[in-house]
Coordinates of C-alpha atoms and ligand atoms in Angstrom, one line a residue:
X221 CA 108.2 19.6 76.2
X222 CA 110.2 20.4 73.0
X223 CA 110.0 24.0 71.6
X224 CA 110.1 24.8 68.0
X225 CA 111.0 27.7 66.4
X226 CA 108.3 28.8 64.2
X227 CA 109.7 31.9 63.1
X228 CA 113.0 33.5 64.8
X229 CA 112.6 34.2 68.3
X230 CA 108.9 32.7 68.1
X231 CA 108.4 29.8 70.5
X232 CA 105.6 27.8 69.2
X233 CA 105.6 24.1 70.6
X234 CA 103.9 21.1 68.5
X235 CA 101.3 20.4 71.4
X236 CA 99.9 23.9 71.3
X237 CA 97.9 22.7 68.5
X238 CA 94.1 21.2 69.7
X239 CA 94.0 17.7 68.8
X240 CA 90.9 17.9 68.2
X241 CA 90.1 21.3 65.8
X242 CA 86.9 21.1 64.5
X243 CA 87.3 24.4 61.6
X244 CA 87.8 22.1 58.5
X245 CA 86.0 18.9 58.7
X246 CA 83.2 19.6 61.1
X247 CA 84.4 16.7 63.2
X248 CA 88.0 16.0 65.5
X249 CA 90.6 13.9 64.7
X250 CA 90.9 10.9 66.4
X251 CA 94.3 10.9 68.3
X252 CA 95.7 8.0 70.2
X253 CA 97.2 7.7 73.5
X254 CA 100.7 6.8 72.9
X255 CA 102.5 7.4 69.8
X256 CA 104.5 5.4 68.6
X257 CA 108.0 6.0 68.2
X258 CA 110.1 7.8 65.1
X259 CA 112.7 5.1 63.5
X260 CA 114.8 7.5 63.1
X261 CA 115.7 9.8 66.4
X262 CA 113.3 7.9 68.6
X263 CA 111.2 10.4 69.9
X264 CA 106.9 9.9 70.1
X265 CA 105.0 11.2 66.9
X266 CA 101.9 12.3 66.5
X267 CA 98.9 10.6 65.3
X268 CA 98.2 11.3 61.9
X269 CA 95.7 10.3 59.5
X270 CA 95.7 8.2 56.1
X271 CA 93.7 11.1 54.3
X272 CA 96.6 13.6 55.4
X273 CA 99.8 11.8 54.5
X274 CA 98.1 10.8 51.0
X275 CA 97.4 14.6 49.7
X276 CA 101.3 15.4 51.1
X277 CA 103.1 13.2 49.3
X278 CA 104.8 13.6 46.1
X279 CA 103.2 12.0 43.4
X280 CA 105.9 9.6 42.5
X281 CA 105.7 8.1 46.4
X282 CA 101.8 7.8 46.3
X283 CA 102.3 3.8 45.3
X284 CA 104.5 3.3 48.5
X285 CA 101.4 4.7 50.9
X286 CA 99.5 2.2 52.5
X287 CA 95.9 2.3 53.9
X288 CA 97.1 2.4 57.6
X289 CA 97.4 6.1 59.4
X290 CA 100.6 7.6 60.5
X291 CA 103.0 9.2 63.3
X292 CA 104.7 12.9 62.4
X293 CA 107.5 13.0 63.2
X294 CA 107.5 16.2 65.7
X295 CA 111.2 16.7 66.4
X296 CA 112.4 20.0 64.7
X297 CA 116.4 18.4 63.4
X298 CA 115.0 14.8 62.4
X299 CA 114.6 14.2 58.6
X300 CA 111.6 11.9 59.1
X301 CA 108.4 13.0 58.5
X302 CA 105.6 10.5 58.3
X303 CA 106.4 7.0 59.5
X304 CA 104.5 4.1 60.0
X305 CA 105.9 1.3 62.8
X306 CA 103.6 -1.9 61.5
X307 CA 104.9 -1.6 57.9
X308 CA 108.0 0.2 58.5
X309 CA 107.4 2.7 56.1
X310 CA 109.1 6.4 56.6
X311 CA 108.6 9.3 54.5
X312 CA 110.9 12.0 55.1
X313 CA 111.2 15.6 54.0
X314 CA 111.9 14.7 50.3
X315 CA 108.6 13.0 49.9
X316 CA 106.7 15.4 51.1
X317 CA 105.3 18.4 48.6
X318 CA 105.4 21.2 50.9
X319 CA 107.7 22.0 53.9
X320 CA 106.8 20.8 57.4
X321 CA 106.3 24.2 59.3
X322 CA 108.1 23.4 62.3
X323 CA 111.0 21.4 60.9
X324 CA 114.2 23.8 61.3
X325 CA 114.7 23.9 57.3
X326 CA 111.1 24.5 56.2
X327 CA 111.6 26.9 53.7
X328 CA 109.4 28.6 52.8
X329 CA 107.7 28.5 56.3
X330 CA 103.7 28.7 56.1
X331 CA 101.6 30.0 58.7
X332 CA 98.6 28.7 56.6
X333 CA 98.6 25.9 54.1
X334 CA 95.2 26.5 52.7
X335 CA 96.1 30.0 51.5
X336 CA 99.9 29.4 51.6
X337 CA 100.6 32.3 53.3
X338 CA 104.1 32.5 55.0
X339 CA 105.1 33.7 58.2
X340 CA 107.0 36.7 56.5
X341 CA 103.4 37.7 54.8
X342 CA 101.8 37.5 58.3
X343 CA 104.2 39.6 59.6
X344 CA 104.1 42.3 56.5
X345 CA 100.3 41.6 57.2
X346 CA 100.7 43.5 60.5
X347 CA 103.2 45.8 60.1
X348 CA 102.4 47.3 56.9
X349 CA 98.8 46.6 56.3
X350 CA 97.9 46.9 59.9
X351 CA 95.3 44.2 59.5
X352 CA 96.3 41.5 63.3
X353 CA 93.1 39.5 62.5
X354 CA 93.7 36.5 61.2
X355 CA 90.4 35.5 59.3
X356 CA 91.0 39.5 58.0
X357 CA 94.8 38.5 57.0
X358 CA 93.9 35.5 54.8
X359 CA 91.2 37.4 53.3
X360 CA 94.1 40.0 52.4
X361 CA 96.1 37.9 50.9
X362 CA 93.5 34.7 49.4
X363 CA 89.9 36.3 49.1
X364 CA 88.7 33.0 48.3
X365 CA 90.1 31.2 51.3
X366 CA 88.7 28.1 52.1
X367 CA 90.0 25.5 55.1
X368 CA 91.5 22.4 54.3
X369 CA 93.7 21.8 57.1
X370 CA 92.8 18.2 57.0
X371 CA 94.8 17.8 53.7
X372 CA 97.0 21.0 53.3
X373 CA 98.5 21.0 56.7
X374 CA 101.2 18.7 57.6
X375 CA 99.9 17.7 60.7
X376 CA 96.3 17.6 59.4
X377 CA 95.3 19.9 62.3
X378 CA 94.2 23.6 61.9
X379 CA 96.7 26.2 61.6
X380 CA 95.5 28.8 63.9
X381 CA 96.7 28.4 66.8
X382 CA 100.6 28.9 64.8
X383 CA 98.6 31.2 62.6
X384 CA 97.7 33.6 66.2
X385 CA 101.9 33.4 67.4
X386 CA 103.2 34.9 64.3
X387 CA 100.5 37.5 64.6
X388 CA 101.5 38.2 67.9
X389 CA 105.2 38.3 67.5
X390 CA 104.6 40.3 65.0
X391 CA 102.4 43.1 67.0
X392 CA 105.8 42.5 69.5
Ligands
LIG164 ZN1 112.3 11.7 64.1

């Protein structure tokens, strides 16, 4: 199992998030049994869906998105991000419009996409507001939260389980 660091000293790994999260579309995601591998550093990605990579690209590499779904690349020090095997496509860091969380130079680092809150406001959530619920943190800082993990988070999964670790790391 690769660890990632989230945040310093937090340990958050990439298969701590459900595969199947049901708090944005109602409905899992479909995952598949074996990923297939990054071009780049040769590690197994992780299943990701057309809808996902299409709302995180840059605008100027929407033409070069096919139809097909994806693998993330999970693997903290590799550029790539999203890659496709059948057409050979990779989108790395560049393409993307927001940083990839658990990449080592995401900067800023969310903890929520939606609300694009950061891992420093989580933790200034909980040490100076003293607010350690999460639904009560995003309210703090984006009253009109809505979830839209499907297309705002990298991985098109639900950020809560990453969301929780900061929290907690924070409460130390
Ligand atoms: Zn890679």
């Amino acid at each position: 199992m690769t660890y990632i660091h989230c945040s310093p000293g937090t340990k958050i790994s990439p298969e701590q998030i459900p595969l199947a999260w049901s708090c944005c579309s109602g409905k899992g995601q479909n995952t598949s049994p074996a990923g297939a591998l990054c071009p780049l550093c040769r590690k197994e990605g992780m299943h990701i869906e057309n809808i996902t990579v299409r709302h995180l690209l840059k605008k100027e590499m929407e033409g070069k998105a096919s139809q097909e779904d994806y693998w993330l690349c999970m693997n903290e020090r590799c550029a790539a991000v999203y890659y496709n095997d059948k057409t050979g496509t990779i989108f790395d860091k560049d393409d993307i419009d927001v940083p990839v969380w658990f990449k080592d130079d995401a900067n800023p680092r969310y903890a929520c996409y939606c609300s694009r809150i950061t891992d420093e406001d989580v933790t200034r959530a909980v040490k100076e507001q003293r607010i350690t619920d999460m639904t009560a943190i995003r309210k703090f800082y984006d009253p009109d939260a809505k979830s839209q993990c499907k297309i705002k988070n990298p991985t098109g999964r639900c950020c809560s389980p990453v969301f929780i670790e900061i929290i907690k790391k924070a409460m130390g």
